[in-house]
mmCIF file of C-alpha atoms and ligand atoms in Angstrom:
data_model
loop_
_atom_site.group_PDB
_atom_site.id
_atom_site.type_symbol
_atom_site.label_atom_id
_atom_site.label_comp_id
_atom_site.label_asym_id
_atom_site.label_seq_id
_atom_site.Cartn_x
_atom_site.Cartn_y
_atom_site.Cartn_z
ATOM 1 C CA UNK A 1 0.000 0.000 0.000
ATOM 2 C CA UNK A 2 2.993 2.319 0.686
ATOM 3 C CA UNK A 3 0.846 5.431 1.438
ATOM 4 C CA UNK A 4 1.893 7.382 4.634
ATOM 5 C CA UNK A 5 -1.152 8.728 6.478
ATOM 6 C CA UNK A 6 -0.135 12.295 5.588
ATOM 7 C CA UNK A 7 -0.685 11.765 1.871
ATOM 8 C CA UNK A 8 -3.343 9.093 2.169
ATOM 9 C CA UNK A 9 -5.676 9.735 -0.752
ATOM 10 C CA UNK A 10 -9.037 9.092 0.839
ATOM 11 C CA UNK A 11 -10.866 9.509 -2.446
ATOM 12 C CA UNK A 12 -8.730 6.760 -4.025
ATOM 13 C CA UNK A 13 -9.437 4.692 -0.946
ATOM 14 C CA UNK A 14 -13.092 4.593 -1.955
ATOM 15 C CA UNK A 15 -13.655 1.815 -4.481
ATOM 16 C CA UNK A 16 -16.972 1.100 -6.246
ATOM 17 C CA UNK A 17 -17.534 -2.433 -7.541
ATOM 18 C CA UNK A 18 -20.585 -4.577 -8.329
ATOM 19 C CA UNK A 19 -21.910 -7.528 -6.318
ATOM 20 C CA UNK A 20 -23.151 -10.720 -7.957
ATOM 21 C CA UNK A 21 -26.585 -9.193 -8.346
ATOM 22 C CA UNK A 22 -24.947 -6.439 -10.379
ATOM 23 C CA UNK A 23 -25.664 -3.920 -7.609
ATOM 24 C CA UNK A 24 -23.036 -1.339 -6.794
ATOM 25 C CA UNK A 25 -21.165 -1.738 -3.531
ATOM 26 C CA UNK A 26 -18.642 0.654 -2.112
ATOM 27 C CA UNK A 27 -15.438 -0.294 -0.280
ATOM 28 C CA UNK A 28 -13.922 2.254 2.112
ATOM 29 C CA UNK A 29 -10.366 1.793 3.435
ATOM 30 C CA UNK A 30 -8.130 3.657 5.858
ATOM 31 C CA UNK A 31 -4.337 3.920 6.086
ATOM 32 C CA UNK A 32 -4.194 1.330 8.878
ATOM 33 C CA UNK A 33 -5.872 -1.386 6.815
ATOM 34 C CA UNK A 34 -9.376 -1.154 8.298
ATOM 35 C CA UNK A 35 -12.276 -1.304 5.831
ATOM 36 C CA UNK A 36 -16.031 -1.004 5.438
ATOM 37 C CA UNK A 37 -18.414 -2.106 2.687
ATOM 38 C CA UNK A 38 -21.707 -0.456 1.782
ATOM 39 C CA UNK A 39 -24.255 -1.895 -0.642
ATOM 40 C CA UNK A 40 -26.538 0.359 -2.642
ATOM 41 C CA UNK A 41 -29.156 -2.269 -1.867
ATOM 42 C CA UNK A 42 -30.724 -0.654 1.175
ATOM 43 C CA UNK A 43 -27.772 1.703 1.752
ATOM 44 C CA UNK A 44 -26.732 -1.171 4.000
ATOM 45 C CA UNK A 45 -23.287 -1.433 5.581
ATOM 46 C CA UNK A 46 -22.441 -5.094 5.004
ATOM 47 C CA UNK A 47 -18.954 -5.230 6.514
ATOM 48 C CA UNK A 48 -16.735 -3.335 8.968
ATOM 49 C CA UNK A 49 -13.261 -4.731 9.608
ATOM 50 C CA UNK A 50 -10.486 -3.606 11.949
ATOM 51 C CA UNK A 51 -6.808 -3.201 11.010
ATOM 52 C CA UNK A 52 -6.245 -6.924 11.590
ATOM 53 C CA UNK A 53 -8.987 -7.647 9.041
ATOM 54 C CA UNK A 54 -11.318 -9.035 11.731
ATOM 55 C CA UNK A 55 -15.023 -8.612 10.887
ATOM 56 C CA UNK A 56 -16.806 -6.562 13.558
ATOM 57 C CA UNK A 57 -20.354 -6.926 12.199
ATOM 58 C CA UNK A 58 -22.363 -10.147 12.186
ATOM 59 C CA UNK A 59 -23.828 -11.567 8.974
ATOM 60 C CA UNK A 60 -25.733 -14.840 9.041
ATOM 61 C CA UNK A 61 -24.302 -17.827 7.157
ATOM 62 C CA UNK A 62 -27.924 -18.282 6.024
ATOM 63 C CA UNK A 63 -28.310 -14.682 4.837
ATOM 64 C CA UNK A 64 -30.218 -14.276 1.564
ATOM 65 C CA UNK A 65 -28.416 -11.981 -0.897
ATOM 66 C CA UNK A 66 -31.390 -11.498 -3.236
ATOM 67 C CA UNK A 67 -32.991 -8.040 -3.370
ATOM 68 C CA UNK A 68 -35.392 -6.728 -2.336
ATOM 69 C CA UNK A 69 -35.053 -8.723 0.893
ATOM 70 C CA UNK A 70 -32.562 -7.054 3.251
ATOM 71 C CA UNK A 71 -29.475 -9.082 4.110
ATOM 72 C CA UNK A 72 -29.549 -10.578 7.645
ATOM 73 C CA UNK A 73 -26.582 -8.789 9.095
ATOM 74 C CA UNK A 74 -24.503 -5.623 8.874
ATOM 75 C CA UNK A 75 -26.529 -2.444 9.428
ATOM 76 C CA UNK A 76 -29.921 -2.402 7.662
ATOM 77 C CA UNK A 77 -31.741 0.943 7.941
ATOM 78 C CA UNK A 78 -35.270 0.918 9.308
ATOM 79 C CA UNK A 79 -37.169 3.842 7.688
ATOM 80 C CA UNK A 80 -39.778 5.356 7.564
ATOM 81 C CA UNK A 81 -41.083 2.822 10.118
ATOM 82 C CA UNK A 82 -39.465 0.708 12.840
ATOM 83 C CA UNK A 83 -40.942 -2.726 13.377
ATOM 84 C CA UNK A 84 -44.663 -2.897 12.834
ATOM 85 C CA UNK A 85 -45.263 0.582 14.360
ATOM 86 C CA UNK A 86 -47.375 1.641 11.355
ATOM 87 C CA UNK A 87 -49.093 0.480 8.175
ATOM 88 C CA UNK A 88 -45.959 -0.484 6.252
ATOM 89 C CA UNK A 89 -44.031 -3.764 6.101
ATOM 90 C CA UNK A 90 -41.759 -4.586 9.072
ATOM 91 C CA UNK A 91 -39.040 -1.907 9.397
ATOM 92 C CA UNK A 92 -40.308 0.117 6.404
ATOM 93 C CA UNK A 93 -39.057 0.015 2.791
ATOM 94 C CA UNK A 94 -35.723 1.869 2.752
ATOM 95 C CA UNK A 95 -33.744 -1.341 3.459
ATOM 96 C CA UNK A 96 -35.253 -3.009 0.395
ATOM 97 C CA UNK A 97 -34.599 -0.196 -2.051
ATOM 98 C CA UNK A 98 -31.704 0.431 -4.440
ATOM 99 C CA UNK A 99 -30.107 3.736 -3.412
ATOM 100 C CA UNK A 100 -28.020 6.002 -5.665
ATOM 101 C CA UNK A 101 -24.633 7.629 -5.105
ATOM 102 C CA UNK A 102 -25.070 11.300 -4.228
ATOM 103 C CA UNK A 103 -22.382 13.094 -6.238
ATOM 104 C CA UNK A 104 -23.231 16.537 -4.881
ATOM 105 C CA UNK A 105 -24.615 16.330 -1.320
ATOM 106 C CA UNK A 106 -25.286 19.480 0.738
ATOM 107 C CA UNK A 107 -22.196 20.101 2.884
ATOM 108 C CA UNK A 108 -21.630 18.543 6.294
ATOM 109 C CA UNK A 109 -19.210 19.947 8.870
ATOM 110 C CA UNK A 110 -15.523 19.674 7.841
ATOM 111 C CA UNK A 111 -14.862 17.160 10.666
ATOM 112 C CA UNK A 112 -17.264 14.787 8.909
ATOM 113 C CA UNK A 113 -14.945 14.597 5.901
ATOM 114 C CA UNK A 114 -11.438 15.416 7.093
ATOM 115 C CA UNK A 115 -9.228 12.328 7.398
ATOM 116 C CA UNK A 116 -12.062 9.989 6.450
ATOM 117 C CA UNK A 117 -12.946 7.713 3.551
ATOM 118 C CA UNK A 118 -16.623 8.233 2.875
ATOM 119 C CA UNK A 119 -19.494 7.749 0.484
ATOM 120 C CA UNK A 120 -22.735 9.691 0.147
ATOM 121 C CA UNK A 121 -25.927 7.861 -0.830
ATOM 122 C CA UNK A 122 -29.396 9.153 -1.671
ATOM 123 C CA UNK A 123 -32.881 7.651 -1.521
ATOM 124 C CA UNK A 124 -36.018 9.287 -2.915
ATOM 125 C CA UNK A 125 -39.447 7.599 -2.947
ATOM 126 C CA UNK A 126 -40.573 5.849 -6.147
ATOM 127 C CA UNK A 127 -44.151 6.161 -7.451
ATOM 128 C CA UNK A 128 -44.723 2.754 -5.847
ATOM 129 C CA UNK A 129 -43.422 4.000 -2.477
ATOM 130 C CA UNK A 130 -45.638 7.089 -2.637
ATOM 131 C CA UNK A 131 -48.663 4.843 -3.021
ATOM 132 C CA UNK A 132 -47.956 3.148 0.325
ATOM 133 C CA UNK A 133 -46.337 6.148 2.042
ATOM 134 C CA UNK A 134 -47.526 9.349 0.323
ATOM 135 C CA UNK A 135 -44.752 11.660 1.503
ATOM 136 C CA UNK A 136 -41.945 13.099 -0.658
ATOM 137 C CA UNK A 137 -38.586 12.982 1.089
ATOM 138 C CA UNK A 138 -34.884 13.017 0.359
ATOM 139 C CA UNK A 139 -32.848 10.649 2.519
ATOM 140 C CA UNK A 140 -29.105 11.326 2.411
ATOM 141 C CA UNK A 141 -26.769 8.830 4.060
ATOM 142 C CA UNK A 142 -23.073 9.373 4.615
ATOM 143 C CA UNK A 143 -21.006 6.360 5.649
ATOM 144 C CA UNK A 144 -17.450 7.148 6.665
ATOM 145 C CA UNK A 145 -14.416 5.283 7.970
ATOM 146 C CA UNK A 146 -11.964 7.273 10.062
ATOM 147 C CA UNK A 147 -8.214 6.895 10.501
ATOM 148 C CA UNK A 148 -8.848 5.309 13.929
ATOM 149 C CA UNK A 149 -11.120 2.704 12.297
ATOM 150 C CA UNK A 150 -14.364 4.098 13.683
ATOM 151 C CA UNK A 151 -17.445 3.862 11.464
ATOM 152 C CA UNK A 152 -19.868 6.797 11.260
ATOM 153 C CA UNK A 153 -23.340 6.817 9.724
ATOM 154 C CA UNK A 154 -25.037 10.177 9.223
ATOM 155 C CA UNK A 155 -28.653 10.167 8.017
ATOM 156 C CA UNK A 156 -30.336 13.379 6.851
ATOM 157 C CA UNK A 157 -34.039 13.156 6.027
ATOM 158 C CA UNK A 158 -35.543 16.216 4.362
ATOM 159 C CA UNK A 159 -39.271 16.834 3.942
ATOM 160 C CA UNK A 160 -39.698 17.912 0.295
ATOM 161 C CA UNK A 161 -43.418 17.334 0.640
ATOM 162 C CA UNK A 162 -46.220 19.895 0.767
ATOM 163 C CA UNK A 163 -47.378 18.553 4.139
ATOM 164 C CA UNK A 164 -45.676 17.564 7.435
ATOM 165 C CA UNK A 165 -44.876 13.888 7.910
ATOM 166 C CA UNK A 166 -43.648 11.682 10.769
ATOM 167 C CA UNK A 167 -41.420 8.628 10.750
ATOM 168 C CA UNK A 168 -39.575 6.260 13.071
ATOM 169 C CA UNK A 169 -36.030 5.098 12.480
ATOM 170 C CA UNK A 170 -33.287 2.665 13.514
ATOM 171 C CA UNK A 171 -29.756 1.691 12.503
ATOM 172 C CA UNK A 172 -30.367 -2.061 12.885
ATOM 173 C CA UNK A 173 -26.804 -2.824 13.941
ATOM 174 C CA UNK A 174 -25.763 -6.503 14.028
ATOM 175 C CA UNK A 175 -22.657 -6.622 16.226
ATOM 176 C CA UNK A 176 -20.441 -9.713 16.081
ATOM 177 C CA UNK A 177 -19.751 -11.089 19.577
ATOM 178 C CA UNK A 178 -17.715 -14.057 20.839
ATOM 179 C CA UNK A 179 -20.335 -15.574 23.149
ATOM 180 C CA UNK A 180 -23.608 -13.772 23.937
ATOM 181 C CA UNK A 181 -23.645 -15.154 27.492
ATOM 182 C CA UNK A 182 -20.343 -13.330 28.127
ATOM 183 C CA UNK A 183 -21.540 -9.964 26.798
ATOM 184 C CA UNK A 184 -22.891 -7.030 28.788
ATOM 185 C CA UNK A 185 -24.290 -3.630 27.831
ATOM 186 C CA UNK A 186 -23.456 -0.581 29.939
ATOM 187 C CA UNK A 187 -25.295 2.741 29.779
ATOM 188 C CA UNK A 188 -28.934 1.523 29.858
ATOM 189 C CA UNK A 189 -29.172 0.787 33.557
ATOM 190 C CA UNK A 190 -32.372 1.987 35.374
ATOM 191 C CA UNK A 191 -33.977 3.151 32.101
ATOM 192 C CA UNK A 192 -37.507 2.345 30.977
ATOM 193 C CA UNK A 193 -38.017 0.084 27.984
ATOM 194 C CA UNK A 194 -40.855 -1.233 25.823
ATOM 195 C CA UNK A 195 -40.737 -5.013 25.675
ATOM 196 C CA UNK A 196 -41.634 -6.321 22.212
ATOM 197 C CA UNK A 197 -41.989 -9.805 23.729
ATOM 198 C CA UNK A 198 -44.757 -8.530 26.048
ATOM 199 C CA UNK A 199 -46.928 -6.509 23.645
ATOM 200 C CA UNK A 200 -44.679 -3.467 24.092
ATOM 201 C CA UNK A 201 -45.424 -3.311 27.827
ATOM 202 C CA UNK A 202 -43.272 -0.742 29.657
ATOM 203 C CA UNK A 203 -40.752 -1.909 32.262
ATOM 204 C CA UNK A 204 -37.816 -0.352 34.128
ATOM 205 C CA UNK A 205 -34.334 -1.879 33.785
ATOM 206 C CA UNK A 206 -32.497 -2.999 36.925
ATOM 207 C CA UNK A 207 -29.529 -1.091 38.274
ATOM 208 C CA UNK A 208 -26.895 -3.317 36.728
ATOM 209 C CA UNK A 209 -25.460 -3.800 33.244
ATOM 210 C CA UNK A 210 -27.614 -5.843 30.871
ATOM 211 C CA UNK A 211 -26.608 -9.478 30.354
ATOM 212 C CA UNK A 212 -28.224 -12.216 28.235
ATOM 213 C CA UNK A 213 -29.729 -15.569 29.130
ATOM 214 C CA UNK A 214 -32.949 -15.523 27.025
ATOM 215 C CA UNK A 215 -34.626 -13.775 24.046
ATOM 216 C CA UNK A 216 -34.455 -9.997 24.372
ATOM 217 C CA UNK A 217 -36.408 -7.611 22.131
ATOM 218 C CA UNK A 218 -36.638 -4.190 23.740
ATOM 219 C CA UNK A 219 -36.695 -0.516 22.933
ATOM 220 C CA UNK A 220 -34.873 1.450 25.661
ATOM 221 C CA UNK A 221 -36.187 4.982 26.024
ATOM 222 C CA UNK A 222 -34.486 8.359 26.530
ATOM 223 C CA UNK A 223 -31.047 6.798 26.517
ATOM 224 C CA UNK A 224 -27.652 8.513 26.938
ATOM 225 C CA UNK A 225 -25.715 9.293 23.763
ATOM 226 C CA UNK A 226 -22.997 6.776 24.593
ATOM 227 C CA UNK A 227 -23.613 3.076 25.174
ATOM 228 C CA UNK A 228 -20.968 0.360 25.555
ATOM 229 C CA UNK A 229 -21.135 -3.317 24.591
ATOM 230 C CA UNK A 230 -18.443 -5.282 26.462
ATOM 231 C CA UNK A 231 -17.282 -8.571 24.936
ATOM 232 C CA UNK A 232 -14.938 -9.887 27.610
ATOM 233 C CA UNK A 233 -13.853 -13.008 25.768
ATOM 234 C CA UNK A 234 -12.618 -10.936 22.833
ATOM 235 C CA UNK A 235 -11.287 -8.244 25.211
ATOM 236 C CA UNK A 236 -13.229 -5.825 23.041
ATOM 237 C CA UNK A 237 -15.704 -3.070 23.794
ATOM 238 C CA UNK A 238 -17.965 -1.565 21.150
ATOM 239 C CA UNK A 239 -18.655 2.090 21.890
ATOM 240 C CA UNK A 240 -21.827 3.428 20.276
ATOM 241 C CA UNK A 241 -22.083 7.219 20.139
ATOM 242 C CA UNK A 242 -25.245 8.714 18.749
ATOM 243 C CA UNK A 243 -27.082 11.975 18.163
ATOM 244 C CA UNK A 244 -30.718 12.650 17.250
ATOM 245 C CA UNK A 245 -31.522 9.050 18.267
ATOM 246 C CA UNK A 246 -33.060 9.037 21.775
ATOM 247 C CA UNK A 247 -33.864 5.302 21.862
ATOM 248 C CA UNK A 248 -31.794 2.097 21.748
ATOM 249 C CA UNK A 249 -33.116 -1.222 20.437
ATOM 250 C CA UNK A 250 -31.571 -4.347 21.963
ATOM 251 C CA UNK A 251 -32.334 -7.634 20.206
ATOM 252 C CA UNK A 252 -31.183 -11.204 20.506
ATOM 253 C CA UNK A 253 -33.617 -13.841 19.162
ATOM 254 C CA UNK A 254 -32.152 -16.630 21.339
ATOM 255 C CA UNK A 255 -32.876 -20.283 20.563
ATOM 256 C CA UNK A 256 -36.597 -20.570 19.725
ATOM 257 C CA UNK A 257 -36.961 -17.406 17.591
ATOM 258 C CA UNK A 258 -33.701 -18.265 15.767
ATOM 259 C CA UNK A 259 -35.294 -21.479 14.523
ATOM 260 C CA UNK A 260 -38.215 -19.477 13.082
ATOM 261 C CA UNK A 261 -35.966 -17.255 10.965
ATOM 262 C CA UNK A 262 -35.218 -18.792 7.505
ATOM 263 C CA UNK A 263 -32.147 -16.627 6.942
ATOM 264 C CA UNK A 264 -30.581 -17.232 10.362
ATOM 265 C CA UNK A 265 -28.681 -20.271 11.688
ATOM 266 C CA UNK A 266 -30.162 -22.073 14.712
ATOM 267 C CA UNK A 267 -27.110 -21.374 16.920
ATOM 268 C CA UNK A 268 -26.062 -18.055 15.456
ATOM 269 C CA UNK A 269 -27.793 -16.130 18.263
ATOM 270 C CA UNK A 270 -24.667 -16.958 20.318
ATOM 271 C CA UNK A 271 -22.479 -14.821 18.037
ATOM 272 C CA UNK A 272 -24.589 -11.701 17.491
ATOM 273 C CA UNK A 273 -26.303 -8.876 19.300
ATOM 274 C CA UNK A 274 -28.293 -6.028 17.764
ATOM 275 C CA UNK A 275 -27.851 -2.679 19.498
ATOM 276 C CA UNK A 276 -29.466 0.055 17.424
ATOM 277 C CA UNK A 277 -29.492 3.834 17.743
ATOM 278 C CA UNK A 278 -33.155 4.650 17.077
ATOM 279 C CA UNK A 279 -36.001 7.155 17.163
ATOM 280 C CA UNK A 280 -39.117 5.125 17.899
ATOM 281 C CA UNK A 281 -41.074 6.168 20.994
ATOM 282 C CA UNK A 282 -41.582 9.733 19.741
ATOM 283 C CA UNK A 283 -41.682 9.596 15.916
ATOM 284 C CA UNK A 284 -39.739 12.396 14.195
ATOM 285 C CA UNK A 285 -42.080 14.978 12.667
ATOM 286 C CA UNK A 286 -40.847 17.268 9.884
ATOM 287 C CA UNK A 287 -42.666 20.276 8.468
ATOM 288 C CA UNK A 288 -42.190 20.996 4.734
ATOM 289 C CA UNK A 289 -38.557 22.012 4.095
ATOM 290 C CA UNK A 290 -37.358 20.768 7.490
ATOM 291 C CA UNK A 291 -34.511 18.251 7.838
ATOM 292 C CA UNK A 292 -33.661 15.721 10.587
ATOM 293 C CA UNK A 293 -30.197 14.332 11.254
ATOM 294 C CA UNK A 294 -29.452 11.060 13.024
ATOM 295 C CA UNK A 295 -25.817 10.093 13.675
ATOM 296 C CA UNK A 296 -24.366 6.826 14.941
ATOM 297 C CA UNK A 297 -20.658 6.197 15.361
ATOM 298 C CA UNK A 298 -19.260 2.770 16.151
ATOM 299 C CA UNK A 299 -15.772 2.385 17.546
ATOM 300 C CA UNK A 300 -13.892 -0.419 19.251
ATOM 301 C CA UNK A 301 -11.702 -0.053 22.309
ATOM 302 C CA UNK A 302 -9.824 -2.785 24.165
ATOM 303 C CA UNK A 303 -11.929 -4.085 27.096
ATOM 304 C CA UNK A 304 -9.204 -2.995 29.485
ATOM 305 C CA UNK A 305 -10.533 0.451 28.593
ATOM 306 C CA UNK A 306 -13.247 -0.039 31.231
ATOM 307 C CA UNK A 307 -16.501 1.848 31.147
ATOM 308 C CA UNK A 308 -15.469 4.417 33.764
ATOM 309 C CA UNK A 309 -13.236 5.907 31.081
ATOM 310 C CA UNK A 310 -16.058 5.870 28.601
ATOM 311 C CA UNK A 311 -17.885 8.744 30.309
ATOM 312 C CA UNK A 312 -21.228 7.185 29.388
ATOM 313 C CA UNK A 313 -22.900 10.375 30.457
ATOM 314 C CA UNK A 314 -21.138 12.505 27.831
ATOM 315 C CA UNK A 315 -23.192 14.045 25.028
ATOM 316 C CA UNK A 316 -21.746 11.674 22.455
ATOM 317 C CA UNK A 317 -19.815 13.679 19.838
HETATM 318 O O1 TA6 B 1 -36.434 -5.313 17.544
HETATM 319 C C1 TA6 B 1 -35.852 -5.941 16.620
HETATM 320 C C2 TA6 B 1 -36.860 -6.560 15.684
HETATM 321 O O2 TA6 B 1 -37.933 -5.739 15.460
HETATM 322 C C3 TA6 B 1 -37.277 -7.923 16.218
HETATM 323 O O3 TA6 B 1 -38.595 -7.938 16.642
HETATM 324 C C4 TA6 B 1 -37.011 -8.846 15.040
HETATM 325 O O4 TA6 B 1 -38.113 -9.024 14.259
HETATM 326 C C5 TA6 B 1 -35.891 -8.106 14.337
HETATM 327 O O5 TA6 B 1 -36.202 -6.777 14.437
HETATM 328 C C6 TA6 B 1 -35.589 -8.529 12.942
HETATM 329 O O6 TA6 B 1 -36.507 -8.067 12.062
HETATM 330 P P1 TA6 B 1 -36.441 -8.574 10.534
HETATM 331 O O7 TA6 B 1 -37.595 -7.918 9.862
HETATM 332 O O8 TA6 B 1 -35.114 -8.100 9.976
HETATM 333 O O9 TA6 B 1 -36.542 -10.058 10.575
#
């Protein structure tokens, strides 16, 4: 590779190829050898690797790579509806659509570009979409990989409609973990959550970190902007920083639900955990011309970097 960081040509480090369905996919690289892959099918991040080439996102060995169905893994985007909270199909239609590359996006702050490999994608509703969700929008997604290997997703949804509209949203983030029974989440203690296993009944989380010994399908409410997922066995901590996303979805299908999913291996629940920055409880409402931004940054720190240092109370960015 022979590039020193100083002259690393980030633009050249962004490669566009085609997958076997002939759909464009983008590969982002950084000077240290980390990489990320983004498919234009759903604007879905399908891979995020560290400098050692280790995959940090889970993808099922049974995943179906046949559009329009979203691939079981990576980071599908739930928009304009999370789950079945509305009249649309589960998690909305954005994850099933073919996005385009946005050659001339409205500017973001310089720190969102400087020293990063990135790609800008755009989704606009088709005639078909407008029939089931009659609201004109422009959804701009920037995916960027920084020199420290962190992965940032910035979504900007603009209302280009004549009337206000509301939507819910989630970055459905499939994290790869060593052994789910050894994983804990810090930052959601004592918070209320809606339990999707109990008809969305509202409960309050105990005072301790969240651990896993059964199916979990919850939406944590009014969460801090930093949450940590500690994978002791891999001595790795995922740090999730977010903005404009008050809720956090936590999902592990465990044994029984895993068997009901065609594109998911029976035992794969042991190696994955979904922790999603989301806006669900209070849907986002945009007046004509208004724009919403939702940011989620994923980074990995060694587990020795214990949560006290993570300042889970900080405002994220
Ligand atoms: O909360 C996560 C969730 O809504 C679960 O209920 C489960 O259905 C999961 O998403 C996966 O959804 P999918 O439509 O991708 O099978």
